[in-house]
Amino acid sequence: MTFHEVRFPPAISRGASGGPERRTDVVTLGSGHEERNMRWADSRRRYNAGYGLKGVDDLHAVIAFFEERRGRGHGFRFKDWADFKSCAPRGTPAATDQVLGEGDDGTTEFKLVKTYGAGLAPWVRTISKPVSGTVVVALDGVAQGSGWSVDETTGLVTFETAPDEGVAVSAGFEFDVPVRFDTDRIEVVLPHFEHGEIPSIPLVEIRP
C-alpha cells in the first residue's frame, strides 16, 4: 500500500467529528461481575469530515482529493484539531514536552511519541507524521539546535552522536494522523448551485 505525504484540506478537517476508538470484549458473569478483554494494545482513530464543508468550492476540493487518492487506495495526512501537538492544542510545543527515552552511549535513533495520562496506566502513542519544521529536541532539558535530524515521513529522530548514558531525550512537535478514506464512494447532495454537502466522508487511521 502507498502513502501520499499530503494533508487533507485543514480548513475542512476543522469541522470534522471523531476521535479514538478501542476494541474491548466485555462478558457479564452470572454473579454480575464483568470480565474485560482489551483486544487492541493501541487505539485507532476514526473521523467524519463531512461536517466541515462550507460550500461548493469545498465540495470540489474533497472530490479532487478523493479521486487522487483513488478512494481507499492511498493513505494521507489528516489534522485532528483536538489533538495535533505534543502539548495541549492551545499551547506551544516545547523541547521538553515528551520524553522519547534515555541515552545509552550507543543508540542514535529515537521515535517520536506522545504519552497520555500519568501514574495509573499511561499510554504511549507512536507519532509517525510530524509536521515539517515543528520538531524541537532537548537533551536533559537543554534544547539542541543542531546535531540531530528528523525523518518527517516516519517520526524517527537521529542524532549525529549517541546521547550519553542516562541522558533524557525529549521533544516537542506538531503532528498529523495517517489515515485513508473508509469508503470508495462519495455521495454529493446539491440542492442549490451555491450550496451542497457530502453528509459522510469517513476516514480511518492506518499504520503506514
Short mmCIF file of C-alpha atoms in Angstrom, two decimals:
data_model
loop_
_atom_site.label_atom_id
_atom_site.label_comp_id
_atom_site.label_asym_id
_atom_site.label_seq_id
_atom_site.Cartn_x
_atom_site.Cartn_y
_atom_site.Cartn_z
CA MET A 1 0.00 0.00 0.00
CA THR A 2 1.21 3.51 -0.75
CA PHE A 3 1.02 6.65 1.34
CA HIS A 4 0.78 10.15 -0.10
CA GLU A 5 2.59 12.77 2.00
CA VAL A 6 -0.19 15.30 1.52
CA ARG A 7 -2.66 16.70 4.04
CA PHE A 8 -6.44 16.62 3.75
CA PRO A 9 -7.61 20.28 3.47
CA PRO A 10 -7.21 21.56 7.07
CA ALA A 11 -9.98 24.15 6.73
CA ILE A 12 -12.39 21.28 6.09
CA SER A 13 -10.95 18.93 8.71
CA ARG A 14 -11.50 21.66 11.33
CA GLY A 15 -15.22 20.86 11.31
CA ALA A 16 -14.80 17.08 11.41
CA SER A 17 -16.15 14.82 14.14
CA GLY A 18 -14.43 11.77 15.53
CA GLY A 19 -11.67 10.56 17.80
CA PRO A 20 -10.06 7.41 19.24
CA GLU A 21 -11.72 4.01 19.48
CA ARG A 22 -10.68 0.80 21.21
CA ARG A 23 -11.84 -2.79 20.96
CA THR A 24 -12.82 -4.39 24.28
CA ASP A 25 -14.79 -7.60 24.81
CA VAL A 26 -16.99 -7.42 27.92
CA VAL A 27 -18.53 -10.60 29.39
CA THR A 28 -21.03 -10.29 32.23
CA LEU A 29 -20.87 -13.31 34.54
CA GLY A 30 -23.84 -14.86 36.32
CA SER A 31 -22.70 -13.17 39.52
CA GLY A 32 -22.98 -9.77 37.87
CA HIS A 33 -19.23 -9.26 37.75
CA GLU A 34 -17.52 -8.50 34.45
CA GLU A 35 -14.54 -9.86 32.61
CA ARG A 36 -12.96 -7.46 30.13
CA ASN A 37 -10.51 -8.37 27.41
CA MET A 38 -8.74 -5.46 25.70
CA ARG A 39 -8.13 -6.79 22.20
CA TRP A 40 -6.18 -3.77 20.90
CA ALA A 41 -2.96 -2.60 22.50
CA ASP A 42 -3.33 0.76 20.76
CA SER A 43 -6.33 2.91 19.93
CA ARG A 44 -7.41 3.71 16.39
CA ARG A 45 -8.95 6.99 15.30
CA ARG A 46 -11.99 7.47 13.09
CA TYR A 47 -13.38 10.71 11.69
CA ASN A 48 -16.24 12.04 9.61
CA ALA A 49 -15.01 15.07 7.68
CA GLY A 50 -18.39 15.80 6.08
CA TYR A 51 -19.30 18.34 8.73
CA GLY A 52 -16.53 20.72 7.67
CA LEU A 53 -17.83 21.55 4.19
CA LYS A 54 -18.85 25.18 3.73
CA GLY A 55 -19.73 25.48 0.04
CA VAL A 56 -19.34 24.15 -3.48
CA ASP A 57 -15.64 25.03 -3.57
CA ASP A 58 -15.09 22.69 -0.61
CA LEU A 59 -17.10 20.01 -2.44
CA HIS A 60 -14.84 20.35 -5.42
CA ALA A 61 -11.70 20.17 -3.26
CA VAL A 62 -12.87 16.99 -1.50
CA ILE A 63 -13.86 15.27 -4.74
CA ALA A 64 -10.48 16.10 -6.30
CA PHE A 65 -8.67 14.86 -3.18
CA PHE A 66 -10.75 11.66 -3.12
CA GLU A 67 -10.12 10.93 -6.80
CA GLU A 68 -6.38 11.47 -6.49
CA ARG A 69 -6.25 9.06 -3.54
CA ARG A 70 -8.29 6.54 -5.59
CA GLY A 71 -10.81 6.21 -2.78
CA ARG A 72 -9.41 3.81 -0.19
CA GLY A 73 -6.31 3.15 -2.29
CA HIS A 74 -3.79 5.60 -0.80
CA GLY A 75 -3.24 6.93 2.69
CA PHE A 76 -2.72 10.61 3.52
CA ARG A 77 -2.26 13.06 6.39
CA PHE A 78 -5.12 14.45 8.46
CA LYS A 79 -5.02 17.24 11.04
CA ASP A 80 -7.01 16.35 14.14
CA TRP A 81 -7.71 19.80 15.56
CA ALA A 82 -8.47 18.33 19.00
CA ASP A 83 -5.08 16.58 19.24
CA PHE A 84 -2.25 17.73 16.96
CA LYS A 85 0.54 18.86 19.29
CA SER A 86 2.93 17.37 21.83
CA CYS A 87 1.22 19.69 24.32
CA ALA A 88 -2.36 20.90 24.70
CA PRO A 89 -3.94 22.28 21.49
CA ARG A 90 -3.68 25.92 22.64
CA GLY A 91 -0.11 25.54 23.91
CA THR A 92 3.21 25.99 22.13
CA PRO A 93 5.31 22.83 21.66
CA ALA A 94 8.46 22.83 23.80
CA ALA A 95 11.51 20.58 23.52
CA THR A 96 10.73 19.07 26.93
CA ASP A 97 7.09 18.12 26.22
CA GLN A 98 7.52 14.40 25.58
CA VAL A 99 10.23 12.02 26.80
CA LEU A 100 11.45 9.81 23.96
CA GLY A 101 13.84 7.71 26.03
CA GLU A 102 17.26 7.73 27.68
CA GLY A 103 20.68 7.73 26.11
CA ASP A 104 22.91 4.66 26.48
CA ASP A 105 26.05 5.97 24.75
CA GLY A 106 25.21 3.85 21.71
CA THR A 107 21.66 4.48 20.47
CA THR A 108 21.34 7.29 17.95
CA GLU A 109 17.71 6.84 16.84
CA PHE A 110 14.59 7.65 18.87
CA LYS A 111 10.94 7.53 17.78
CA LEU A 112 8.66 10.48 18.41
CA VAL A 113 5.95 9.55 20.92
CA LYS A 114 3.18 11.20 22.88
CA THR A 115 2.19 9.91 26.34
CA TYR A 116 -1.43 10.14 27.52
CA GLY A 117 -2.20 10.03 31.23
CA ALA A 118 0.17 9.56 34.14
CA GLY A 119 0.55 7.32 37.16
CA LEU A 120 -2.08 4.58 36.79
CA ALA A 121 -1.85 3.34 33.20
CA PRO A 122 -0.29 5.86 30.80
CA TRP A 123 -0.50 5.01 27.12
CA VAL A 124 2.37 5.82 24.76
CA ARG A 125 1.37 6.69 21.20
CA THR A 126 3.89 6.45 18.37
CA ILE A 127 3.95 9.60 16.21
CA SER A 128 4.89 8.84 12.61
CA LYS A 129 3.84 12.02 10.79
CA PRO A 130 5.37 15.13 12.41
CA VAL A 131 4.66 18.43 10.69
CA SER A 132 7.60 19.89 8.80
CA GLY A 133 9.59 22.48 10.72
CA THR A 134 7.84 22.00 14.07
CA VAL A 135 10.08 19.44 15.82
CA VAL A 136 12.34 20.67 18.62
CA VAL A 137 14.63 18.38 20.66
CA ALA A 138 16.31 18.55 24.06
CA LEU A 139 18.89 16.52 25.98
CA ASP A 140 18.43 16.63 29.77
CA GLY A 141 16.14 19.63 29.27
CA VAL A 142 18.59 21.63 27.16
CA ALA A 143 17.32 22.45 23.66
CA GLN A 144 19.55 21.22 20.84
CA GLY A 145 19.76 23.50 17.84
CA SER A 146 21.90 21.08 15.83
CA GLY A 147 23.42 17.61 15.90
CA TRP A 148 20.19 15.81 15.06
CA SER A 149 17.67 15.37 12.26
CA VAL A 150 14.12 14.07 11.97
CA ASP A 151 12.50 12.00 9.23
CA GLU A 152 9.16 13.74 8.72
CA THR A 153 7.69 10.66 7.00
CA THR A 154 8.40 8.26 9.89
CA GLY A 155 8.88 10.37 13.03
CA LEU A 156 12.39 9.00 13.62
CA VAL A 157 14.87 11.37 15.32
CA THR A 158 18.52 10.60 14.56
CA PHE A 159 21.48 12.07 16.47
CA GLU A 160 24.90 12.51 14.89
CA THR A 161 26.45 11.38 18.18
CA ALA A 162 24.68 8.98 20.55
CA PRO A 163 23.45 10.72 23.73
CA ASP A 164 25.42 9.80 26.84
CA GLU A 165 24.14 7.11 29.16
CA GLY A 166 21.26 8.25 31.34
CA VAL A 167 20.62 11.47 29.42
CA ALA A 168 16.91 12.18 28.94
CA VAL A 169 15.91 12.64 25.31
CA SER A 170 12.76 14.73 24.78
CA ALA A 171 10.96 16.56 22.01
CA GLY A 172 8.09 18.86 21.13
CA PHE A 173 6.24 18.91 17.82
CA GLU A 174 3.04 19.20 15.84
CA PHE A 175 1.80 16.11 14.02
CA ASP A 176 -0.78 14.72 11.60
CA VAL A 177 -2.69 11.44 11.75
CA PRO A 178 -2.06 8.93 8.92
CA VAL A 179 -5.49 8.00 7.56
CA ARG A 180 -7.31 6.74 4.48
CA PHE A 181 -10.84 7.13 3.20
CA ASP A 182 -13.04 4.40 4.65
CA THR A 183 -15.26 4.31 1.57
CA ASP A 184 -14.90 4.02 -2.18
CA ARG A 185 -17.96 6.18 -2.80
CA ILE A 186 -18.62 9.88 -2.25
CA GLU A 187 -22.26 10.94 -2.34
CA VAL A 188 -22.84 14.63 -3.05
CA VAL A 189 -26.09 16.41 -2.18
CA LEU A 190 -26.51 19.60 -4.22
CA PRO A 191 -29.93 21.19 -3.57
CA HIS A 192 -28.71 24.60 -4.80
CA PHE A 193 -25.92 25.62 -7.14
CA GLU A 194 -24.11 27.62 -4.46
CA HIS A 195 -24.72 25.19 -1.66
CA GLY A 196 -24.12 21.46 -1.31
CA GLU A 197 -22.91 18.84 1.12
CA ILE A 198 -21.34 15.43 1.43
CA PRO A 199 -23.08 14.01 4.52
CA SER A 200 -20.46 11.34 5.13
CA ILE A 201 -16.70 11.43 4.50
CA PRO A 202 -15.47 8.58 6.71
CA LEU A 203 -11.76 8.40 7.48
CA VAL A 204 -9.87 5.76 9.47
CA GLU A 205 -6.37 5.79 10.95
CA ILE A 206 -3.79 3.49 9.38
CA ARG A 207 -0.31 2.27 10.20
CA PRO A 208 1.74 3.42 7.18
#
